[in-house]
């Protein structure tokens, strides 16, 4: 009888905590309930941007189409670039979420006032918004990785990053008659910057030797991008005053600073 071979030791995953926590299940939207909740929050916050700037005399159809553009801009342009079906046409839940947000903003506009007054509500919606936006960026970056063939390097370097960056911009460049107006004076908006950084990290990590030996590298990179988006989104939406015992939004701080400067002058 031969000697019994020792059983191989189980593989140790030092980064398993990224996927075993309950937070990871939320950030990866493992259930349909989480997905739909984050999707409605995503479309609702986009609706806040659209309806806050739009004239009350604008027609309902114009408001709805503008909301569609705002929510699905990147998910429309990127699939066209890589010869795929736009997200708004391939995902039936998306138009439903957009319609829900449209009805909420149209018939209960007081919700926008509540959103601007309640920092807790705003923070909760930003978390869900950024969680969904991270998924959008990751999916479009991954789709571009598959669709774009390598040219001068062993993998396509810039194409997937650009596609992921555009995917995370929302409807910044739609309708197309806007041109480059959104970045003409102020440069890249915070969501554009974070989308480019997130797409670059995910693409370079999963396409190079940086992910060698990492179990479930793509999912872990997704979790990291989602956490980065949430932290970045909260830092740009709310300014925490540690000495004053409260919070103020960035627009409120800018408004107070302008009033103070006016009084001093």
C-alpha positions as protocol buffer text, in pm:
chain_id: "A"
residue {
  index: 1
  type: UNK
  ca { x: 0 y: 0 z: 0 }
}
residue {
  index: 2
  type: UNK
  ca { x: 131 y: 345 z: -95 }
}
residue {
  index: 3
  type: UNK
  ca { x: 157 y: 630 z: 143 }
}
residue {
  index: 4
  type: UNK
  ca { x: -147 y: 851 z: 172 }
}
residue {
  index: 5
  type: UNK
  ca { x: -93 y: 1178 z: -5 }
}
residue {
  index: 6
  type: UNK
  ca { x: -143 y: 1481 z: 218 }
}
residue {
  index: 7
  type: UNK
  ca { x: -452 y: 1684 z: 138 }
}
residue {
  index: 8
  type: UNK
  ca { x: -373 y: 2019 z: -24 }
}
residue {
  index: 9
  type: UNK
  ca { x: -421 y: 2316 z: 204 }
}
residue {
  index: 10
  type: UNK
  ca { x: -717 y: 2537 z: 116 }
}
residue {
  index: 11
  type: UNK
  ca { x: -625 y: 2846 z: -78 }
}
residue {
  index: 12
  type: UNK
  ca { x: -603 y: 3153 z: 142 }
}
residue {
  index: 13
  type: UNK
  ca { x: -767 y: 3468 z: 9 }
}
residue {
  index: 14
  type: UNK
  ca { x: -637 y: 3772 z: 202 }
}
residue {
  index: 15
  type: UNK
  ca { x: -885 y: 4003 z: 28 }
}
residue {
  index: 16
  type: UNK
  ca { x: -1193 y: 3785 z: 78 }
}
residue {
  index: 17
  type: UNK
  ca { x: -1341 y: 4042 z: 316 }
}
residue {
  index: 18
  type: UNK
  ca { x: -1424 y: 4259 z: 14 }
}
residue {
  index: 19
  type: UNK
  ca { x: -1687 y: 4008 z: -96 }
}
residue {
  index: 20
  type: UNK
  ca { x: -1794 y: 3836 z: 227 }
}
residue {
  index: 21
  type: UNK
  ca { x: -1935 y: 4142 z: 401 }
}
residue {
  index: 22
  type: UNK
  ca { x: -2300 y: 4236 z: 378 }
}
residue {
  index: 23
  type: UNK
  ca { x: -2193 y: 4572 z: 235 }
}
residue {
  index: 24
  type: UNK
  ca { x: -2049 y: 4392 z: -68 }
}
residue {
  index: 25
  type: UNK
  ca { x: -2386 y: 4237 z: -140 }
}
residue {
  index: 26
  type: UNK
  ca { x: -2537 y: 4584 z: -153 }
}
residue {
  index: 27
  type: UNK
  ca { x: -2258 y: 4740 z: -362 }
}
residue {
  index: 28
  type: UNK
  ca { x: -2277 y: 4455 z: -614 }
}
residue {
  index: 29
  type: UNK
  ca { x: -2660 y: 4469 z: -609 }
}
residue {
  index: 30
  type: UNK
  ca { x: -2697 y: 4096 z: -561 }
}
residue {
  index: 31
  type: UNK
  ca { x: -3077 y: 4110 z: -536 }
}
residue {
  index: 32
  type: UNK
  ca { x: -3336 y: 4260 z: -767 }
}
residue {
  index: 33
  type: UNK
  ca { x: -3480 y: 4461 z: -480 }
}
residue {
  index: 34
  type: UNK
  ca { x: -3148 y: 4639 z: -423 }
}
residue {
  index: 35
  type: UNK
  ca { x: -3104 y: 4691 z: -796 }
}
residue {
  index: 36
  type: UNK
  ca { x: -3447 y: 4850 z: -844 }
}
residue {
  index: 37
  type: UNK
  ca { x: -3412 y: 5064 z: -530 }
}
residue {
  index: 38
  type: UNK
  ca { x: -3077 y: 5200 z: -648 }
}
residue {
  index: 39
  type: UNK
  ca { x: -3211 y: 5248 z: -1000 }
}
residue {
  index: 40
  type: UNK
  ca { x: -3503 y: 5462 z: -878 }
}
residue {
  index: 41
  type: UNK
  ca { x: -3268 y: 5665 z: -657 }
}
residue {
  index: 42
  type: UNK
  ca { x: -3039 y: 5714 z: -958 }
}
residue {
  index: 43
  type: UNK
  ca { x: -3318 y: 5839 z: -1182 }
}
residue {
  index: 44
  type: UNK
  ca { x: -3472 y: 6050 z: -903 }
}
residue {
  index: 45
  type: UNK
  ca { x: -3149 y: 6243 z: -838 }
}
residue {
  index: 46
  type: UNK
  ca { x: -3104 y: 6296 z: -1211 }
}
residue {
  index: 47
  type: UNK
  ca { x: -3462 y: 6422 z: -1216 }
}
residue {
  index: 48
  type: UNK
  ca { x: -3376 y: 6671 z: -944 }
}
residue {
  index: 49
  type: UNK
  ca { x: -3108 y: 6819 z: -1170 }
}
residue {
  index: 50
  type: UNK
  ca { x: -3345 y: 6835 z: -1468 }
}
residue {
  index: 51
  type: UNK
  ca { x: -3661 y: 6970 z: -1303 }
}
residue {
  index: 52
  type: UNK
  ca { x: -3478 y: 7223 z: -1085 }
}
residue {
  index: 53
  type: UNK
  ca { x: -3341 y: 7401 z: -1392 }
}
residue {
  index: 54
  type: UNK
  ca { x: -3641 y: 7364 z: -1620 }
}
residue {
  index: 55
  type: UNK
  ca { x: -3916 y: 7617 z: -1675 }
}
residue {
  index: 56
  type: UNK
  ca { x: -4261 y: 7524 z: -1543 }
}
residue {
  index: 57
  type: UNK
  ca { x: -4405 y: 7612 z: -1882 }
}
residue {
  index: 58
  type: UNK
  ca { x: -4207 y: 7334 z: -2055 }
}
residue {
  index: 59
  type: UNK
  ca { x: -4425 y: 7062 z: -2202 }
}
residue {
  index: 60
  type: UNK
  ca { x: -4451 y: 6725 z: -2021 }
}
residue {
  index: 61
  type: UNK
  ca { x: -4306 y: 6539 z: -2321 }
}
residue {
  index: 62
  type: UNK
  ca { x: -4003 y: 6770 z: -2328 }
}
residue {
  index: 63
  type: UNK
  ca { x: -3943 y: 6716 z: -1956 }
}
residue {
  index: 64
  type: UNK
  ca { x: -3971 y: 6340 z: -1991 }
}
residue {
  index: 65
  type: UNK
  ca { x: -3733 y: 6320 z: -2287 }
}
residue {
  index: 66
  type: UNK
  ca { x: -3480 y: 6543 z: -2109 }
}
residue {
  index: 67
  type: UNK
  ca { x: -3502 y: 6314 z: -1806 }
}
residue {
  index: 68
  type: UNK
  ca { x: -3442 y: 6011 z: -2030 }
}
residue {
  index: 69
  type: UNK
  ca { x: -3135 y: 6179 z: -2180 }
}
residue {
  index: 70
  type: UNK
  ca { x: -3006 y: 6276 z: -1836 }
}
residue {
  index: 71
  type: UNK
  ca { x: -3042 y: 5922 z: -1700 }
}
residue {
  index: 72
  type: UNK
  ca { x: -2924 y: 5725 z: -2002 }
}
residue {
  index: 73
  type: UNK
  ca { x: -2677 y: 5954 z: -2179 }
}
residue {
  index: 74
  type: UNK
  ca { x: -2370 y: 5738 z: -2127 }
}
residue {
  index: 75
  type: UNK
  ca { x: -2571 y: 5419 z: -2168 }
}
residue {
  index: 76
  type: UNK
  ca { x: -2683 y: 5547 z: -2508 }
}
residue {
  index: 77
  type: UNK
  ca { x: -2359 y: 5685 z: -2651 }
}
residue {
  index: 78
  type: UNK
  ca { x: -2122 y: 5406 z: -2545 }
}
residue {
  index: 79
  type: UNK
  ca { x: -2326 y: 5117 z: -2691 }
}
residue {
  index: 80
  type: UNK
  ca { x: -2346 y: 5312 z: -3018 }
}
residue {
  index: 81
  type: UNK
  ca { x: -1966 y: 5344 z: -3016 }
}
residue {
  index: 82
  type: UNK
  ca { x: -1913 y: 4969 z: -2968 }
}
residue {
  index: 83
  type: UNK
  ca { x: -2209 y: 4850 z: -3178 }
}
residue {
  index: 84
  type: UNK
  ca { x: -2442 y: 4734 z: -2899 }
}
residue {
  index: 85
  type: UNK
  ca { x: -2805 y: 4805 z: -2805 }
}
residue {
  index: 86
  type: UNK
  ca { x: -2844 y: 5117 z: -2584 }
}
residue {
  index: 87
  type: UNK
  ca { x: -2922 y: 5046 z: -2219 }
}
residue {
  index: 88
  type: UNK
  ca { x: -3257 y: 5224 z: -2230 }
}
residue {
  index: 89
  type: UNK
  ca { x: -3373 y: 4980 z: -2501 }
}
residue {
  index: 90
  type: UNK
  ca { x: -3218 y: 4661 z: -2364 }
}
residue {
  index: 91
  type: UNK
  ca { x: -3322 y: 4696 z: -1998 }
}
residue {
  index: 92
  type: UNK
  ca { x: -3699 y: 4717 z: -1946 }
}
residue {
  index: 93
  type: UNK
  ca { x: -3668 y: 4817 z: -1581 }
}
residue {
  index: 94
  type: UNK
  ca { x: -3488 y: 5138 z: -1677 }
}
residue {
  index: 95
  type: UNK
  ca { x: -3782 y: 5312 z: -1852 }
}
residue {
  index: 96
  type: UNK
  ca { x: -4006 y: 5207 z: -1561 }
}
residue {
  index: 97
  type: UNK
  ca { x: -3770 y: 5367 z: -1308 }
}
residue {
  index: 98
  type: UNK
  ca { x: -3748 y: 5681 z: -1520 }
}
residue {
  index: 99
  type: UNK
  ca { x: -4128 y: 5698 z: -1543 }
}
residue {
  index: 100
  type: UNK
  ca { x: -4160 y: 5661 z: -1164 }
}
residue {
  index: 101
  type: UNK
  ca { x: -3915 y: 5946 z: -1106 }
}
residue {
  index: 102
  type: UNK
  ca { x: -4090 y: 6160 z: -1367 }
}
residue {
  index: 103
  type: UNK
  ca { x: -4425 y: 6113 z: -1191 }
}
residue {
  index: 104
  type: UNK
  ca { x: -4273 y: 6188 z: -851 }
}
residue {
  index: 105
  type: UNK
  ca { x: -4112 y: 6511 z: -972 }
}
residue {
  index: 106
  type: UNK
  ca { x: -4423 y: 6617 z: -1164 }
}
residue {
  index: 107
  type: UNK
  ca { x: -4695 y: 6550 z: -909 }
}
residue {
  index: 108
  type: UNK
  ca { x: -4501 y: 6576 z: -581 }
}
residue {
  index: 109
  type: UNK
  ca { x: -4247 y: 6855 z: -641 }
}
residue {
  index: 110
  type: UNK
  ca { x: -4225 y: 6909 z: -266 }
}
residue {
  index: 111
  type: UNK
  ca { x: -3997 y: 6605 z: -259 }
}
residue {
  index: 112
  type: UNK
  ca { x: -3724 y: 6820 z: -416 }
}
residue {
  index: 113
  type: UNK
  ca { x: -3754 y: 7067 z: -129 }
}
residue {
  index: 114
  type: UNK
  ca { x: -3739 y: 6784 z: 123 }
}
residue {
  index: 115
  type: UNK
  ca { x: -3429 y: 6651 z: -53 }
}
residue {
  index: 116
  type: UNK
  ca { x: -3255 y: 6988 z: -33 }
}
residue {
  index: 117
  type: UNK
  ca { x: -3346 y: 7032 z: 335 }
}
residue {
  index: 118
  type: UNK
  ca { x: -3271 y: 6682 z: 465 }
}
residue {
  index: 119
  type: UNK
  ca { x: -2901 y: 6597 z: 461 }
}
residue {
  index: 120
  type: UNK
  ca { x: -2976 y: 6245 z: 584 }
}
residue {
  index: 121
  type: UNK
  ca { x: -3211 y: 6177 z: 293 }
}
residue {
  index: 122
  type: UNK
  ca { x: -2964 y: 6328 z: 48 }
}
residue {
  index: 123
  type: UNK
  ca { x: -2680 y: 6113 z: 182 }
}
residue {
  index: 124
  type: UNK
  ca { x: -2892 y: 5796 z: 158 }
}
residue {
  index: 125
  type: UNK
  ca { x: -2992 y: 5873 z: -201 }
}
residue {
  index: 126
  type: UNK
  ca { x: -2632 y: 5959 z: -295 }
}
residue {
  index: 127
  type: UNK
  ca { x: -2517 y: 5618 z: -164 }
}
residue {
  index: 128
  type: UNK
  ca { x: -2775 y: 5438 z: -380 }
}
residue {
  index: 129
  type: UNK
  ca { x: -2711 y: 5670 z: -676 }
}
residue {
  index: 130
  type: UNK
  ca { x: -2335 y: 5609 z: -669 }
}
residue {
  index: 131
  type: UNK
  ca { x: -2381 y: 5235 z: -619 }
}
residue {
  index: 132
  type: UNK
  ca { x: -2585 y: 5217 z: -937 }
}
residue {
  index: 133
  type: UNK
  ca { x: -2351 y: 5453 z: -1124 }
}
residue {
  index: 134
  type: UNK
  ca { x: -2057 y: 5229 z: -1036 }
}
residue {
  index: 135
  type: UNK
  ca { x: -2240 y: 4935 z: -1192 }
}
residue {
  index: 136
  type: UNK
  ca { x: -2307 y: 5139 z: -1506 }
}
residue {
  index: 137
  type: UNK
  ca { x: -1939 y: 5234 z: -1538 }
}
residue {
  index: 138
  type: UNK
  ca { x: -1818 y: 4878 z: -1474 }
}
residue {
  index: 139
  type: UNK
  ca { x: -2062 y: 4722 z: -1722 }
}
residue {
  index: 140
  type: UNK
  ca { x: -1980 y: 4966 z: -2000 }
}
residue {
  index: 141
  type: UNK
  ca { x: -1606 y: 4938 z: -1935 }
}
residue {
  index: 142
  type: UNK
  ca { x: -1631 y: 4558 z: -1944 }
}
residue {
  index: 143
  type: UNK
  ca { x: -1836 y: 4569 z: -2264 }
}
residue {
  index: 144
  type: UNK
  ca { x: -1573 y: 4792 z: -2425 }
}
residue {
  index: 145
  type: UNK
  ca { x: -1296 y: 4557 z: -2311 }
}
residue {
  index: 146
  type: UNK
  ca { x: -1468 y: 4278 z: -2502 }
}
residue {
  index: 147
  type: UNK
  ca { x: -1569 y: 4479 z: -2808 }
}
residue {
  index: 148
  type: UNK
  ca { x: -1250 y: 4677 z: -2876 }
}
residue {
  index: 149
  type: UNK
  ca { x: -967 y: 4473 z: -3023 }
}
residue {
  index: 150
  type: UNK
  ca { x: -608 y: 4547 z: -2912 }
}
residue {
  index: 151
  type: UNK
  ca { x: -393 y: 4746 z: -3152 }
}
residue {
  index: 152
  type: UNK
  ca { x: -50 y: 4862 z: -3036 }
}
residue {
  index: 153
  type: UNK
  ca { x: -53 y: 4682 z: -2701 }
}
residue {
  index: 154
  type: UNK
  ca { x: -163 y: 4340 z: -2578 }
}
residue {
  index: 155
  type: UNK
  ca { x: -500 y: 4491 z: -2480 }
}
residue {
  index: 156
  type: UNK
  ca { x: -699 y: 4800 z: -2574 }
}
residue {
  index: 157
  type: UNK
  ca { x: -576 y: 5067 z: -2334 }
}
residue {
  index: 158
  type: UNK
  ca { x: -766 y: 5391 z: -2383 }
}
residue {
  index: 159
  type: UNK
  ca { x: -1091 y: 5284 z: -2551 }
}
residue {
  index: 160
  type: UNK
  ca { x: -1248 y: 5107 z: -2249 }
}
residue {
  index: 161
  type: UNK
  ca { x: -1142 y: 5389 z: -2015 }
}
residue {
  index: 162
  type: UNK
  ca { x: -1302 y: 5652 z: -2239 }
}
residue {
  index: 163
  type: UNK
  ca { x: -1619 y: 5442 z: -2272 }
}
residue {
  index: 164
  type: UNK
  ca { x: -1641 y: 5390 z: -1897 }
}
residue {
  index: 165
  type: UNK
  ca { x: -1581 y: 5760 z: -1835 }
}
residue {
  index: 166
  type: UNK
  ca { x: -1857 y: 5861 z: -2074 }
}
residue {
  index: 167
  type: UNK
  ca { x: -2085 y: 5599 z: -1919 }
}
residue {
  index: 168
  type: UNK
  ca { x: -2053 y: 5760 z: -1578 }
}
residue {
  index: 169
  type: UNK
  ca { x: -2128 y: 6115 z: -1699 }
}
residue {
  index: 170
  type: UNK
  ca { x: -2503 y: 6068 z: -1722 }
}
residue {
  index: 171
  type: UNK
  ca { x: -2661 y: 6295 z: -1981 }
}
residue {
  index: 172
  type: UNK
  ca { x: -2390 y: 6562 z: -1972 }
}
residue {
  index: 173
  type: UNK
  ca { x: -2350 y: 6560 z: -2351 }
}
residue {
  index: 174
  type: UNK
  ca { x: -2710 y: 6487 z: -2455 }
}
residue {
  index: 175
  type: UNK
  ca { x: -2883 y: 6617 z: -2654 }
}
residue {
  index: 176
  type: UNK
  ca { x: -2591 y: 6639 z: -2891 }
}
residue {
  index: 177
  type: UNK
  ca { x: -2645 y: 7007 z: -2968 }
}
residue {
  index: 178
  type: UNK
  ca { x: -2478 y: 7081 z: -2633 }
}
residue {
  index: 179
  type: UNK
  ca { x: -2141 y: 7004 z: -2785 }
}
residue {
  index: 180
  type: UNK
  ca { x: -1860 y: 7068 z: -2534 }
}
residue {
  index: 181
  type: UNK
  ca { x: -2054 y: 7338 z: -2347 }
}
residue {
  index: 182
  type: UNK
  ca { x: -2068 y: 7135 z: -2020 }
}
residue {
  index: 183
  type: UNK
  ca { x: -1687 y: 7149 z: -1986 }
}
residue {
  index: 184
  type: UNK
  ca { x: -1617 y: 7479 z: -2164 }
}
residue {
  index: 185
  type: UNK
  ca { x: -1585 y: 7704 z: -1857 }
}
residue {
  index: 186
  type: UNK
  ca { x: -1560 y: 7483 z: -1550 }
}
residue {
  index: 187
  type: UNK
  ca { x: -1380 y: 7181 z: -1693 }
}
residue {
  index: 188
  type: UNK
  ca { x: -1474 y: 6827 z: -1596 }
}
residue {
  index: 189
  type: UNK
  ca { x: -1758 y: 6797 z: -1348 }
}
residue {
  index: 190
  type: UNK
  ca { x: -1703 y: 6580 z: -1037 }
}
residue {
  index: 191
  type: UNK
  ca { x: -1901 y: 6288 z: -1181 }
}
residue {
  index: 192
  type: UNK
  ca { x: -1690 y: 6300 z: -1499 }
}
residue {
  index: 193
  type: UNK
  ca { x: -1365 y: 6297 z: -1304 }
}
residue {
  index: 194
  type: UNK
  ca { x: -1468 y: 6012 z: -1076 }
}
residue {
  index: 195
  type: UNK
  ca { x: -1601 y: 5810 z: -1371 }
}
residue {
  index: 196
  type: UNK
  ca { x: -1270 y: 5838 z: -1557 }
}
residue {
  index: 197
  type: UNK
  ca { x: -1070 y: 5742 z: -1248 }
}
residue {
  index: 198
  type: UNK
  ca { x: -1299 y: 5449 z: -1169 }
}
residue {
  index: 199
  type: UNK
  ca { x: -1296 y: 5320 z: -1527 }
}
residue {
  index: 200
  type: UNK
  ca { x: -916 y: 5354 z: -1548 }
}
residue {
  index: 201
  type: UNK
  ca { x: -866 y: 5166 z: -1222 }
}
residue {
  index: 202
  type: UNK
  ca { x: -1103 y: 4883 z: -1314 }
}
residue {
  index: 203
  type: UNK
  ca { x: -970 y: 4844 z: -1667 }
}
residue {
  index: 204
  type: UNK
  ca { x: -600 y: 4852 z: -1583 }
}
residue {
  index: 205
  type: UNK
  ca { x: -643 y: 4630 z: -1277 }
}
residue {
  index: 206
  type: UNK
  ca { x: -839 y: 4358 z: -1455 }
}
residue {
  index: 207
  type: UNK
  ca { x: -641 y: 4373 z: -1781 }
}
residue {
  index: 208
  type: UNK
  ca { x: -286 y: 4362 z: -1645 }
}
residue {
  index: 209
  type: UNK
  ca { x: -78 y: 4151 z: -1409 }
}
residue {
  index: 210
  type: UNK
  ca { x: -202 y: 4362 z: -1117 }
}
residue {
  index: 211
  type: UNK
  ca { x: -490 y: 4117 z: -1078 }
}
residue {
  index: 212
  type: UNK
  ca { x: -276 y: 3800 z: -1107 }
}
residue {
  index: 213
  type: UNK
  ca { x: -352 y: 3566 z: -819 }
}
residue {
  index: 214
  type: UNK
  ca { x: -651 y: 3771 z: -703 }
}
residue {
  index: 215
  type: UNK
  ca { x: -961 y: 3556 z: -665 }
}
residue {
  index: 216
  type: UNK
  ca { x: -1272 y: 3717 z: -818 }
}
residue {
  index: 217
  type: UNK
  ca { x: -1063 y: 4016 z: -922 }
}
residue {
  index: 218
  type: UNK
  ca { x: -1340 y: 4179 z: -1127 }
}
residue {
  index: 219
  type: UNK
  ca { x: -1594 y: 4168 z: -841 }
}
residue {
  index: 220
  type: UNK
  ca { x: -1343 y: 4303 z: -592 }
}
residue {
  index: 221
  type: UNK
  ca { x: -1247 y: 4585 z: -828 }
}
residue {
  index: 222
  type: UNK
  ca { x: -1618 y: 4660 z: -866 }
}
residue {
  index: 223
  type: UNK
  ca { x: -1659 y: 4690 z: -488 }
}
residue {
  index: 224
  type: UNK
  ca { x: -1358 y: 4923 z: -464 }
}
residue {
  index: 225
  type: UNK
  ca { x: -1490 y: 5146 z: -744 }
}
residue {
  index: 226
  type: UNK
  ca { x: -1835 y: 5160 z: -579 }
}
residue {
  index: 227
  type: UNK
  ca { x: -1685 y: 5260 z: -242 }
}
residue {
  index: 228
  type: UNK
  ca { x: -1476 y: 5527 z: -414 }
}
residue {
  index: 229
  type: UNK
  ca { x: -1780 y: 5665 z: -596 }
}
residue {
  index: 230
  type: UNK
  ca { x: -1982 y: 5680 z: -274 }
}
residue {
  index: 231
  type: UNK
  ca { x: -1704 y: 5857 z: -82 }
}
residue {
  index: 232
  type: UNK
  ca { x: -1647 y: 6100 z: -369 }
}
residue {
  index: 233
  type: UNK
  ca { x: -2019 y: 6162 z: -417 }
}
residue {
  index: 234
  type: UNK
  ca { x: -2078 y: 6234 z: -50 }
}
residue {
  index: 235
  type: UNK
  ca { x: -1777 y: 6466 z: -30 }
}
residue {
  index: 236
  type: UNK
  ca { x: -1903 y: 6674 z: -323 }
}
residue {
  index: 237
  type: UNK
  ca { x: -2270 y: 6675 z: -217 }
}
residue {
  index: 238
  type: UNK
  ca { x: -2231 y: 6755 z: 152 }
}
residue {
  index: 239
  type: UNK
  ca { x: -1969 y: 6952 z: 344 }
}
residue {
  index: 240
  type: UNK
  ca { x: -1936 y: 6837 z: 704 }
}
residue {
  index: 241
  type: UNK
  ca { x: -1875 y: 7108 z: 965 }
}
residue {
  index: 242
  type: UNK
  ca { x: -1708 y: 6939 z: 1257 }
}
residue {
  index: 243
  type: UNK
  ca { x: -1692 y: 7255 z: 1468 }
}
residue {
  index: 244
  type: UNK
  ca { x: -2040 y: 7384 z: 1402 }
}
residue {
  index: 245
  type: UNK
  ca { x: -2246 y: 7078 z: 1473 }
}
residue {
  index: 246
  type: UNK
  ca { x: -2421 y: 7033 z: 1143 }
}
residue {
  index: 247
  type: UNK
  ca { x: -2388 y: 6993 z: 771 }
}
residue {
  index: 248
  type: UNK
  ca { x: -2425 y: 7224 z: 479 }
}
residue {
  index: 249
  type: UNK
  ca { x: -2442 y: 7148 z: 112 }
}
residue {
  index: 250
  type: UNK
  ca { x: -2186 y: 7293 z: -124 }
}
residue {
  index: 251
  type: UNK
  ca { x: -2442 y: 7530 z: -289 }
}
residue {
  index: 252
  type: UNK
  ca { x: -2548 y: 7658 z: 54 }
}
residue {
  index: 253
  type: UNK
  ca { x: -2187 y: 7732 z: 148 }
}
residue {
  index: 254
  type: UNK
  ca { x: -2129 y: 7914 z: -182 }
}
residue {
  index: 255
  type: UNK
  ca { x: -2448 y: 8118 z: -132 }
}
residue {
  index: 256
  type: UNK
  ca { x: -2346 y: 8221 z: 222 }
}
residue {
  index: 257
  type: UNK
  ca { x: -1998 y: 8315 z: 106 }
}
residue {
  index: 258
  type: UNK
  ca { x: -2142 y: 8537 z: -170 }
}
residue {
  index: 259
  type: UNK
  ca { x: -2380 y: 8707 z: 75 }
}
residue {
  index: 260
  type: UNK
  ca { x: -2096 y: 8766 z: 321 }
}
residue {
  index: 261
  type: UNK
  ca { x: -1875 y: 8916 z: 49 }
}
residue {
  index: 262
  type: UNK
  ca { x: -2161 y: 9141 z: -62 }
}
residue {
  index: 263
  type: UNK
  ca { x: -2212 y: 9273 z: 292 }
}
residue {
  index: 264
  type: UNK
  ca { x: -1841 y: 9340 z: 339 }
}
residue {
  index: 265
  type: UNK
  ca { x: -1825 y: 9536 z: 14 }
}
